[in-house]
Structure formats: structure tokens, C-alpha cells
PDB file of C-alpha atoms in Angstrom:
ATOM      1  CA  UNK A   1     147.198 128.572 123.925  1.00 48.00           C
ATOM      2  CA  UNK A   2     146.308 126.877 120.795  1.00 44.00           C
ATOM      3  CA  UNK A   3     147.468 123.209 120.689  1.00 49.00           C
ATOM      4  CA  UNK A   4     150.825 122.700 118.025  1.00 45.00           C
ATOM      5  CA  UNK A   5     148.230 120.187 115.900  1.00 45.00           C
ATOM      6  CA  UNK A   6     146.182 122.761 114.919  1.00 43.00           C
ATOM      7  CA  UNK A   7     148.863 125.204 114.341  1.00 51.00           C
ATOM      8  CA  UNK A   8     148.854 126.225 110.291  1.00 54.00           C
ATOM      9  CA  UNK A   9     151.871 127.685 108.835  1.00 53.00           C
ATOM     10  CA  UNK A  10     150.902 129.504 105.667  1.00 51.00           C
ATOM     11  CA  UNK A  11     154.539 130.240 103.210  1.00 50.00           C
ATOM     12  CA  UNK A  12     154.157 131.636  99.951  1.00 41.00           C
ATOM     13  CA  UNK A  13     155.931 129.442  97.531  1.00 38.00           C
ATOM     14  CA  UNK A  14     158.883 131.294  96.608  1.00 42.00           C
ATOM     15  CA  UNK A  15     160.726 131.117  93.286  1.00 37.00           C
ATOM     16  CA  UNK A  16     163.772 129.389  94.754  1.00 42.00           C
ATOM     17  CA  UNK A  17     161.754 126.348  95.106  1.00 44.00           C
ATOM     18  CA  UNK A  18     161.162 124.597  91.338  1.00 42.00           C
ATOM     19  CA  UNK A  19     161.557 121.431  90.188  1.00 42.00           C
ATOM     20  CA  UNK A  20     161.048 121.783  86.638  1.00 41.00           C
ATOM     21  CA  UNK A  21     164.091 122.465  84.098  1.00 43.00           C
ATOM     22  CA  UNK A  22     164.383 126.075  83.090  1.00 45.00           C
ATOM     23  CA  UNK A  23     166.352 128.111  80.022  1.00 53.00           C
ATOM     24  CA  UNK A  24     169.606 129.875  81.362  1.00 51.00           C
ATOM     25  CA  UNK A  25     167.953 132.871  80.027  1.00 58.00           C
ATOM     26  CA  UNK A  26     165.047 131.979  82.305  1.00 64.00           C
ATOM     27  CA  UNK A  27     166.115 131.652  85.639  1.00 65.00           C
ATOM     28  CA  UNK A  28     163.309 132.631  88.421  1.00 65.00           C
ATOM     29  CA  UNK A  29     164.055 135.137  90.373  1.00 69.00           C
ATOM     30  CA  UNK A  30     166.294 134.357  93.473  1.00 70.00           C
ATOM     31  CA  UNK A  31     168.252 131.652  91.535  1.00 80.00           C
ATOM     32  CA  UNK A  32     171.295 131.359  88.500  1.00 90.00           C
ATOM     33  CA  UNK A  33     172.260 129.400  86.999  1.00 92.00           C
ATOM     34  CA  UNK A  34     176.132 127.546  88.347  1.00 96.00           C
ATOM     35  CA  UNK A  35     178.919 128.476  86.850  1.00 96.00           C
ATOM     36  CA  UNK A  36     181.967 126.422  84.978  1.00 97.00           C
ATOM     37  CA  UNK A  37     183.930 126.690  88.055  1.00 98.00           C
ATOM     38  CA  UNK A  38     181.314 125.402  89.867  1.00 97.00           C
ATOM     39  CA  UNK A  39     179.815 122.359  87.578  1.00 98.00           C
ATOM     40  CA  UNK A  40     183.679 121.372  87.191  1.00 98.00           C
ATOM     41  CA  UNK A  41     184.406 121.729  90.932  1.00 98.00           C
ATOM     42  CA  UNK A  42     181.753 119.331  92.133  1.00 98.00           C
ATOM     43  CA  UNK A  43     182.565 117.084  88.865  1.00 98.00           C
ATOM     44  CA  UNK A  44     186.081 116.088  89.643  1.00 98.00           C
ATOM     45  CA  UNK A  45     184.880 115.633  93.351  1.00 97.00           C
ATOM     46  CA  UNK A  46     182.451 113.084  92.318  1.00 97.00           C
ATOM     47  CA  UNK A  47     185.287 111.985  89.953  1.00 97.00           C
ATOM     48  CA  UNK A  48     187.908 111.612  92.901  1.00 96.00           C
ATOM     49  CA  UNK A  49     185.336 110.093  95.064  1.00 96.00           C
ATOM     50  CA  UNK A  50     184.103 107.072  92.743  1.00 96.00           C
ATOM     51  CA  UNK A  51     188.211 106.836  91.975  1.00 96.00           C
ATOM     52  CA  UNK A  52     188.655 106.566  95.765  1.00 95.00           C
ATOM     53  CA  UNK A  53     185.765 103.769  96.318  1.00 94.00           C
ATOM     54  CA  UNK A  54     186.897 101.719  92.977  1.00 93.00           C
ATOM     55  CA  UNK A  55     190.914 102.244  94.134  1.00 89.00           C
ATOM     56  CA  UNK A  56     190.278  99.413  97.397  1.00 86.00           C
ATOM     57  CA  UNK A  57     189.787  96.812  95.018  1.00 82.00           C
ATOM     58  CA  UNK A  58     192.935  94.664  94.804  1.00 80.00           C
ATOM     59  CA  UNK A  59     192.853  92.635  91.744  1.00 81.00           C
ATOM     60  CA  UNK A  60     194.086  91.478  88.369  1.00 82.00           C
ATOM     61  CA  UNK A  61     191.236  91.335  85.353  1.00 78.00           C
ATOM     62  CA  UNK A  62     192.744  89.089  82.261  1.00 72.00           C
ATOM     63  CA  UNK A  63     191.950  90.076  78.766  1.00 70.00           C
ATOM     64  CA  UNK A  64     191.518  88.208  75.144  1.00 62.00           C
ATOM     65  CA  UNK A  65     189.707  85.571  73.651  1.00 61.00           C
ATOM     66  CA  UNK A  66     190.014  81.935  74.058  1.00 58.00           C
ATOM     67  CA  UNK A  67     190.538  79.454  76.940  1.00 60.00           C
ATOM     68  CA  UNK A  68     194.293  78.994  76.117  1.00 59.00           C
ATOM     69  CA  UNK A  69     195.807  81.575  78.663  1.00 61.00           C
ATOM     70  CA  UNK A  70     199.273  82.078  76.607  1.00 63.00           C
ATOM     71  CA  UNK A  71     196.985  84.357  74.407  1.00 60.00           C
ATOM     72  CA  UNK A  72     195.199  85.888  77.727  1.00 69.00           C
ATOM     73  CA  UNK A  73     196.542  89.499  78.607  1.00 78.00           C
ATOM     74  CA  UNK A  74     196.681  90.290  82.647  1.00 81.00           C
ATOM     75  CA  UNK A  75     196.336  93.824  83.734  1.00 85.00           C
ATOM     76  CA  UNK A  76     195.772  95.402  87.729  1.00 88.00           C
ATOM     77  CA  UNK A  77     192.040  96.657  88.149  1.00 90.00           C
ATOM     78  CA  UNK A  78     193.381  99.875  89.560  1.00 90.00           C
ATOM     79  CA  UNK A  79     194.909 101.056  86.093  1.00 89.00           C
ATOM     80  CA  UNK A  80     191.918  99.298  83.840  1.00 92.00           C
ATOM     81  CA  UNK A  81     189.683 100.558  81.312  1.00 93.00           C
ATOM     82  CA  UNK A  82     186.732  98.437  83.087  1.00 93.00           C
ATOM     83  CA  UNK A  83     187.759 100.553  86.348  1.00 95.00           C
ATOM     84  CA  UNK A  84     187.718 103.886  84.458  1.00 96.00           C
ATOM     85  CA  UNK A  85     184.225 102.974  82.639  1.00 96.00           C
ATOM     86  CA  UNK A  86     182.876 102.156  85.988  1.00 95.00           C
ATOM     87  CA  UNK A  87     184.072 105.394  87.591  1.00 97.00           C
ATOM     88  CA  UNK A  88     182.314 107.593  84.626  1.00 97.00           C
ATOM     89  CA  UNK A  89     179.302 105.609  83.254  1.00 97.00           C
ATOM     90  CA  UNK A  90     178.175 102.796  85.704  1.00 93.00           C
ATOM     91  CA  UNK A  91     175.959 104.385  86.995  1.00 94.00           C
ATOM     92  CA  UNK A  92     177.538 107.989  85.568  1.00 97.00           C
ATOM     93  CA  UNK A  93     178.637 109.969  87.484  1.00 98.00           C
ATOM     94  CA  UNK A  94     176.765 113.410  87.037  1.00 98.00           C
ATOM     95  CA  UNK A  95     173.734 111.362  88.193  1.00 97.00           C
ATOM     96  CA  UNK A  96     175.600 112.286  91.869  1.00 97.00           C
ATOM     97  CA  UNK A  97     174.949 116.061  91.755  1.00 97.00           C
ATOM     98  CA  UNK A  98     171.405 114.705  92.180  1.00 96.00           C
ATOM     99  CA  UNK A  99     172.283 114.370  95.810  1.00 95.00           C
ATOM    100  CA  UNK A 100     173.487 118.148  96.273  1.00 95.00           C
ATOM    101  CA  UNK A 101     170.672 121.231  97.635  1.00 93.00           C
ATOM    102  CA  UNK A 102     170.844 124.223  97.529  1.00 91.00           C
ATOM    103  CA  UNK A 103     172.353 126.185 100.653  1.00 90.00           C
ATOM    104  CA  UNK A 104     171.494 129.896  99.744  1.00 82.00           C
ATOM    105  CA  UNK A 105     172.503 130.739 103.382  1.00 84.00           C
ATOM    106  CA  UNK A 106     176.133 130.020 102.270  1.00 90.00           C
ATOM    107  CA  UNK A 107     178.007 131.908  99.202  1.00 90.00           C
ATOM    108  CA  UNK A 108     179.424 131.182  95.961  1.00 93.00           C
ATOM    109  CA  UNK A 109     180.012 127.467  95.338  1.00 95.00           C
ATOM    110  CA  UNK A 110     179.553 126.796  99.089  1.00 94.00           C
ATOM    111  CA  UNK A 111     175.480 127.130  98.245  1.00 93.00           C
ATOM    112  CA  UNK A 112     176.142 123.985  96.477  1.00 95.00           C
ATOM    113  CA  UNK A 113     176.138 120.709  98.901  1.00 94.00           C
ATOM    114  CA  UNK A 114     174.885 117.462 100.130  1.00 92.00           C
ATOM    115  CA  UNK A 115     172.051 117.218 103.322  1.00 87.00           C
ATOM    116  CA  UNK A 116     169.334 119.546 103.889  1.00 85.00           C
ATOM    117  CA  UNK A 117     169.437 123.301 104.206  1.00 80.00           C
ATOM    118  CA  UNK A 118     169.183 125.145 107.728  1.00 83.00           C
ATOM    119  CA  UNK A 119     165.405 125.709 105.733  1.00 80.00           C
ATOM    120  CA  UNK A 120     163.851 122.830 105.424  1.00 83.00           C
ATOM    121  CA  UNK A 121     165.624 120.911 108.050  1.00 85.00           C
ATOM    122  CA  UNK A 122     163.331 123.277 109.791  1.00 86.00           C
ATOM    123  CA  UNK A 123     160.335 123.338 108.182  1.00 87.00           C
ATOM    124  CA  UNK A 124     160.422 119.867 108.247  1.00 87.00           C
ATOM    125  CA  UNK A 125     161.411 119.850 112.126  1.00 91.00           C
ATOM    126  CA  UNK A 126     157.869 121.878 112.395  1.00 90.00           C
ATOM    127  CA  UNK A 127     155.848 119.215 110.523  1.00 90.00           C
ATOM    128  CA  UNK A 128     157.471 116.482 112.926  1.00 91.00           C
ATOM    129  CA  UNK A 129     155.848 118.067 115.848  1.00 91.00           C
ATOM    130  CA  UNK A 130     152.743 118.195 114.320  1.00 89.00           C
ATOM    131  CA  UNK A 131     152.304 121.996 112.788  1.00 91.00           C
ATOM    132  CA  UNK A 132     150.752 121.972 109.484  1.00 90.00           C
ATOM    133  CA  UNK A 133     153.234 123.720 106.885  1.00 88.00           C
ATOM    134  CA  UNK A 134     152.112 124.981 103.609  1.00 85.00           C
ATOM    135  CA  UNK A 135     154.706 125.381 100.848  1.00 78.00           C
ATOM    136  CA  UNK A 136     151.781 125.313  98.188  1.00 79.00           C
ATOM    137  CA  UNK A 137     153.489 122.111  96.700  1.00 79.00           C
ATOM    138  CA  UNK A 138     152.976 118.311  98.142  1.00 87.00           C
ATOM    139  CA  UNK A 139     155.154 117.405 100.944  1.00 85.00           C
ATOM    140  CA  UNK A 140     156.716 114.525  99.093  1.00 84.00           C
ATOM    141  CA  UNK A 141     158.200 116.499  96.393  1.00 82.00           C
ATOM    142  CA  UNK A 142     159.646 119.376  99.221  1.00 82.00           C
ATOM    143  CA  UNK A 143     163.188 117.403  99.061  1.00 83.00           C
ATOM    144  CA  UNK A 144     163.048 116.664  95.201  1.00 87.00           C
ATOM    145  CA  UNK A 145     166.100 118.380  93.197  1.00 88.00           C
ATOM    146  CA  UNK A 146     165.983 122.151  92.339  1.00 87.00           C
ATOM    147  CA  UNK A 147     166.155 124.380  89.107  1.00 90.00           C
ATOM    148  CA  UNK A 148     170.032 124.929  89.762  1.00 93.00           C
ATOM    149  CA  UNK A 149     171.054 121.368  90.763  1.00 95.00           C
ATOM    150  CA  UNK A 150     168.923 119.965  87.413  1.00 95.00           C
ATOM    151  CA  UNK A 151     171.162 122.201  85.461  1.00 96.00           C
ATOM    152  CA  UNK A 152     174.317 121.696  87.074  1.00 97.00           C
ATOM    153  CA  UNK A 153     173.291 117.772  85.964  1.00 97.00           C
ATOM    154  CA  UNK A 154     172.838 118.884  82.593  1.00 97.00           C
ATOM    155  CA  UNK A 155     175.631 121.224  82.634  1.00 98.00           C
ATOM    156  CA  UNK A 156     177.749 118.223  84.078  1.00 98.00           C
ATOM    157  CA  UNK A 157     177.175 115.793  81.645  1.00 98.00           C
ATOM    158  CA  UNK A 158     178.202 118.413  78.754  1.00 98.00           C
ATOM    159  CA  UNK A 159     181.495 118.687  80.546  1.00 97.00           C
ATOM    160  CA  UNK A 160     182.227 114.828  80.482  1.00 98.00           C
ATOM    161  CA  UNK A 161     181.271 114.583  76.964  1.00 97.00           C
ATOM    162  CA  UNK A 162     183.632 117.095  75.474  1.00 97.00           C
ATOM    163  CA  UNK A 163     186.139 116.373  78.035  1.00 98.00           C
ATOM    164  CA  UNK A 164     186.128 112.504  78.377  1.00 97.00           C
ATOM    165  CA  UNK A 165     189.776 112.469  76.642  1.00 97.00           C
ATOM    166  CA  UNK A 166     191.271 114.428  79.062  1.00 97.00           C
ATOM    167  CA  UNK A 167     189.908 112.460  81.632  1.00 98.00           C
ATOM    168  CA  UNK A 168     191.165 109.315  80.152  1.00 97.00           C
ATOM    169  CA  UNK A 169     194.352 111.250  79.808  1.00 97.00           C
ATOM    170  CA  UNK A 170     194.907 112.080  83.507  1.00 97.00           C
ATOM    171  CA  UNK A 171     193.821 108.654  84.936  1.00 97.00           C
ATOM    172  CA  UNK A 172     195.907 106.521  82.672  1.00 95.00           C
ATOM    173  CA  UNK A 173     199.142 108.877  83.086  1.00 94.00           C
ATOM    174  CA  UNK A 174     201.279 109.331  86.097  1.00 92.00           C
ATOM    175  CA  UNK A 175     198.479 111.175  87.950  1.00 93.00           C
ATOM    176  CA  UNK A 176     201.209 113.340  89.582  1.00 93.00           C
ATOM    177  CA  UNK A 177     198.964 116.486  89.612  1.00 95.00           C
ATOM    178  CA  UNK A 178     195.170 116.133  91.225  1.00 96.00           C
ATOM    179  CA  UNK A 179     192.529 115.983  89.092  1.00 97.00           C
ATOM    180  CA  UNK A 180     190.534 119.173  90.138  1.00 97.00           C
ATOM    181  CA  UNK A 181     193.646 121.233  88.822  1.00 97.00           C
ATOM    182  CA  UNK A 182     194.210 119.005  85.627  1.00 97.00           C
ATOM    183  CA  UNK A 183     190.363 118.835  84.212  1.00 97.00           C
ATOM    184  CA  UNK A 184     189.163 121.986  85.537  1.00 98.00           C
ATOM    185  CA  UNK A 185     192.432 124.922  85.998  1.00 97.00           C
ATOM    186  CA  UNK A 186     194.625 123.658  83.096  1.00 97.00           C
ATOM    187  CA  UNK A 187     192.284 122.344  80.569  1.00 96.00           C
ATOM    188  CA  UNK A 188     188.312 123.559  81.043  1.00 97.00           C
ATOM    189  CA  UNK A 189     188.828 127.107  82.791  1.00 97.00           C
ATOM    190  CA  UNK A 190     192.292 128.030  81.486  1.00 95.00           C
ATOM    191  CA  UNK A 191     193.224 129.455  84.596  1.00 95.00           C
ATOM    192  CA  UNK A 192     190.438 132.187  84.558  1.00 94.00           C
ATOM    193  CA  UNK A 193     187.621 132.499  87.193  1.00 95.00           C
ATOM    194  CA  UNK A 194     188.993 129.622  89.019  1.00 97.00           C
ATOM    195  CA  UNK A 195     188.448 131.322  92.374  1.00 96.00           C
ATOM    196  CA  UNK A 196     185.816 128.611  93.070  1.00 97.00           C
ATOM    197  CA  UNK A 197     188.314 125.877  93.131  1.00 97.00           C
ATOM    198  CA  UNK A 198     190.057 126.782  96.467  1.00 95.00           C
ATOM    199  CA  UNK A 199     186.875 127.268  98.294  1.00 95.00           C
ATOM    200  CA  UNK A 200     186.060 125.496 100.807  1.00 91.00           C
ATOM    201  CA  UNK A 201     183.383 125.017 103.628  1.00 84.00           C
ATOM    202  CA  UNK A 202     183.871 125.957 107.378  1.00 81.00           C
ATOM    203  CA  UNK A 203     181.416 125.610 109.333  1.00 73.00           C
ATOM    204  CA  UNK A 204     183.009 128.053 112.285  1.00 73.00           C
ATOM    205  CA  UNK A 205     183.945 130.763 110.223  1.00 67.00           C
ATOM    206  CA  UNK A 206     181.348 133.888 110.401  1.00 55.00           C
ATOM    207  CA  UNK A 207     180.208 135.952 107.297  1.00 51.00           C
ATOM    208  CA  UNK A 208     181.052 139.315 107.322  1.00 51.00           C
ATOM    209  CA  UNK A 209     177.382 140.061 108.270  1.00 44.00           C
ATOM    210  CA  UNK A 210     177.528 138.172 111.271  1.00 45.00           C
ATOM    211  CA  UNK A 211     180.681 139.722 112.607  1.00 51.00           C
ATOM    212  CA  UNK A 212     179.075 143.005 112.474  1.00 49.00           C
ATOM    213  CA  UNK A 213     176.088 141.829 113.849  1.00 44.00           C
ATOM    214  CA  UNK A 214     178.180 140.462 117.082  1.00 48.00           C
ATOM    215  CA  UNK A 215     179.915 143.527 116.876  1.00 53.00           C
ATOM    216  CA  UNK A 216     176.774 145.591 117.476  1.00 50.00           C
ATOM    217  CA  UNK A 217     177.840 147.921 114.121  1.00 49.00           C
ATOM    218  CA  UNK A 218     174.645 146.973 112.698  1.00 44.00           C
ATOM    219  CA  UNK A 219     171.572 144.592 112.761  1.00 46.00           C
ATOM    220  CA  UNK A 220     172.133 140.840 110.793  1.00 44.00           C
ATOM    221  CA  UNK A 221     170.212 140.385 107.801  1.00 43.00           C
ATOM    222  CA  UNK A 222     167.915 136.847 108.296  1.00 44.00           C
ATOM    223  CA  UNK A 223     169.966 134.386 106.317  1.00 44.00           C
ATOM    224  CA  UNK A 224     167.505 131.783 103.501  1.00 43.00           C
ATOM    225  CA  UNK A 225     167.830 128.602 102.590  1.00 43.00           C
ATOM    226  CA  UNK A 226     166.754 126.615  99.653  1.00 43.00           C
ATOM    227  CA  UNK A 227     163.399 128.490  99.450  1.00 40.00           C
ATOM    228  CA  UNK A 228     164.632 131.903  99.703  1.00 43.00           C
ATOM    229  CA  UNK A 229     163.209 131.544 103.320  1.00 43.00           C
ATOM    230  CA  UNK A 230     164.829 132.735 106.609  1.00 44.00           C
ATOM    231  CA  UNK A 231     167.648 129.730 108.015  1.00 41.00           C
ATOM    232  CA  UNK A 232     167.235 130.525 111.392  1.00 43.00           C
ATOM    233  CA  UNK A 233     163.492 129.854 111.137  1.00 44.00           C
ATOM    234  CA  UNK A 234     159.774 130.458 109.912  1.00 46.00           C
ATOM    235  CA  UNK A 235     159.828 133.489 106.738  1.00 44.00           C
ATOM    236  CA  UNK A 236     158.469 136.514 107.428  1.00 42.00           C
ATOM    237  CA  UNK A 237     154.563 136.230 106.013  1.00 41.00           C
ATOM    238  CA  UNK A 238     154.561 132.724 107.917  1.00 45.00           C
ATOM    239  CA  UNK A 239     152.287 132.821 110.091  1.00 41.00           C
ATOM    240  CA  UNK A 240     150.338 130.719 112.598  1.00 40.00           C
ATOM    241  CA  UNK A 241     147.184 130.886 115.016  1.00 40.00           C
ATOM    242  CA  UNK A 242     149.122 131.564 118.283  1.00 42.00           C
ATOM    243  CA  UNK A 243     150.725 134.757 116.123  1.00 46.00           C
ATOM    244  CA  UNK A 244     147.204 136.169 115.966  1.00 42.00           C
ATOM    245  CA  UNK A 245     147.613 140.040 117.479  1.00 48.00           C
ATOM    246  CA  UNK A 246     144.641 140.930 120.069  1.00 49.00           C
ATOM    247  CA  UNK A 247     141.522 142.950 118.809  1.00 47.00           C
ATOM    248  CA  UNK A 248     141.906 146.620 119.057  1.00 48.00           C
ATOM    249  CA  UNK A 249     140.238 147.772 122.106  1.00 45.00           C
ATOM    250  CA  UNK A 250     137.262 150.014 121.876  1.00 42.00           C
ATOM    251  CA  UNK A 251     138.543 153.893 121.871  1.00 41.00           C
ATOM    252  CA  UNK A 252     136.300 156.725 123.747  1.00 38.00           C
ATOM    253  CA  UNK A 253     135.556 160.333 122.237  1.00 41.00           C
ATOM    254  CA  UNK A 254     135.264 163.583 124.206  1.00 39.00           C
ATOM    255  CA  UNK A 255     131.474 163.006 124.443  1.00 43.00           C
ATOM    256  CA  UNK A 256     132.133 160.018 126.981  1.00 43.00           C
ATOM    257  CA  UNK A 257     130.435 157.618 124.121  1.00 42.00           C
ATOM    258  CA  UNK A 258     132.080 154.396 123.281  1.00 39.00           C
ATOM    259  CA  UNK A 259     133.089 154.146 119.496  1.00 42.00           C
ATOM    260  CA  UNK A 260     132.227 150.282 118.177  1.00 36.00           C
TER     261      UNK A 260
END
């Protein structure tokens, strides 16, 4: 057996993994570009979440000019314009989506999250124990943000330019409805293709593929990750020494000769 440290996995670099920006009209193959539903979706989560890490503060923040305090305006932190610039600019928040990968094992806006893909945590897990893995791009830059999450980014901070009133609308009103329903169902999608907005991740539940496959009705697809790659492991042309098939024995005619 050939020792794991000189084990070389060859993988063709697919076109799910690119880092550069790329046209919508552009799109490598095996990618697209996210949609509204999508870009707003993760948006008001990022949203919610800064609101939820600023909202602990307890405090009041006093206002005006001057050192006489009769002149000095006092107003809680949780309903201030310094706590809604913080939330949006400082740092903004579309920087987050940075921090998402793409999950092409999973479907529709579920490919969209944070953490590594089954992929790569796998590929990775192989370079660990020593195999040499060959994505034709340097190692350091295997983790660095795709094609869709750049434009998602982009795509983000066009939302919270055109929409930044709204936004200021909601969080300064009685926020009596959340804000996933107020930004992105009432006022960007307009109730249409809002399907994305109720989805939701579980990890227990089976794809339809899988439940035939444990059915026995037919055999499971292999599932990719971020590089269009099998999840459950090494693609298809990987390959390594220990995969190496046996040299075809010698066959022998009718004359009794061996044929080299």
C-alpha cells in the first residue's frame, strides 16, 4: 500500500469554484446568479441580527451643543439614529454575506449559508492527513468568497441603497410586523416569488432523491458542494496512486504463444 503522504489527488477545477466578479449575463456554468428573494432574505437576517447584538445595550445618548444641559436632548440607544447607523454602515452590513458559501448540495436559498460545504470540509479533511489535493488554484485562496456570494454583496448593497427609507421607516415605527416581511414581502418583492422567505434549513429532512434511494426505487445521484464536486467525497476523475487498476495480464492465442 502506498503511504497517505504520497497520495496525489488530481480534481479538475470546476466552474463552480471562481473568485473573480462576473456579468449576470456571464455566469459559468454550474452557477446563477441569487435571486431578489434570496439577496433580501439573507439581508434582513443580517439586519435582525446586528439589531439583536446592538438591542443589549441599555443606555441613554444626550444630544445638542453646549455644556449647559437645559439645551441637551436625552434619547434611549435602542430607538437612536447612532444605533440605526451602526446597524447599517459601521461596518455595513452587506460586508456579512462575505461569510456565507455556497452549499450546492442543498436547494434554492438553502445553497446559501455560513461554514464550509460537505466539499471542502472534505477535501480539506484529506489535506489534514497528509494527501496532496489539487484544485489547480493555491490552497489559501480554496475558502475565499465565490462568484455568487460576490454578487449577492453587490446585489445587497443595491438593495440598501434604494431601500434605506424603508428601513429607517420600519425601525423607527412600532416594529409590530418583522422585518423580513416589511422590507422584503410588502415593499421589495410585492408579494411575488416570495417562496424563498419561508424556507428554512433542516438538517434531518431527506431530499426527494434520497428517499427513493432508501426506498430502493432507484440509485441516489452523488450530491456537490461548492465545487460542483461530489459531498459525500472525492469527484469522480479524482484520483490517487492506491486507485491505480492492475496491468492487464498477458492473453494466449490458439497457437499456445504468449501475446506481449
Amino acid at each position: 500500500m502506498v503511504p497517505a503522504t504520497s497520495c496525489v489527488v488530481s480534481v479538475l477545477l470546476l466552474s463552480s469554484i471562481v473568485f473573480a466578479d462576473s456579468d449576470d449575463d456571464d455566469m459559468p456554468r454550474g452557477l446563477r446568479n441569487p435571486t431578489d428573494c434570496e439577496v433580501c432574505k439573507y439581508l434582513a437576517v443580517e439586519l435582525q441580527g446586528r439589531l439583536d447584538e446592538t438591542g443589549k445595550v441599555r443606555g441613554v445618548i444626550e444630544t445638542g451643543h453646549g455644556l449647559d444641559t437645559k439645551f441637551k436632548k436625552k434619547k434611549e440607544y435602542k430607538k437612536s439614529e447612532l444605533r440605526l447607523i451602526e446597524v447599517v454602515h459601521e461596518p455595513h452590513v452587506c460586508d456579512r454575506i462575505l461569510e456565507y458559501n455556497v452549499h450546492a448540495e442543498r436547494e434554492k436559498s438553502l445553497r446559501y449559508a455560513k461554514g464550509q460545504s460537505e466539499t471542502m470540509s472534505t477535501l480539506h479533511n484529506l489535506v489534514n492527513k497528509g494527501v496532496k489535493v489539487e484544485l489547480g488554484i493555491p490552497y489559501e485562496l480554496w475558502d475565499q468568497p465565490s462568484v455568487e456570494i460576490t454578487n449577492m454583496q453587490r446585489m445587497c448593497f443595491k438593495l440598501v441603497e434604494n431601500y434605506e427609507d424603508d428601513i429607517e421607516e420600519w425601525y423607527y415605527g412600532p416594529q409590530d410586523q418583522p422585518l423580513i416581511e416589511y422590507l422584503c414581502r410588502d415593499r421589495i418583492l410585492h408579494h411575488t416569488n416570495t417562496e424563498c422567505l419561508s424556507e428554512k434549513f433542516d438538517p434531518n429532512k431527506k431530499s426527494d432523491d434520497e428517499k427513493d434511494s432508501s426506498n430502493g426505487t432507484h440509485e441516489k445521484p452523488e450530491e456537490k458542494g461548492d465545487t460542483g464536486m461530489p459531498a459525500s467525497g472525492l469527484p469522480p476523475h479524482a484520483s490517487t496512486e492506491q486507485d491505480m487498476p492492475p496491468p492487464p495480464s498477458p492473453s494466449v492465442e490458439s497457437n499456445g504463444k504468449e501475446e506481449l
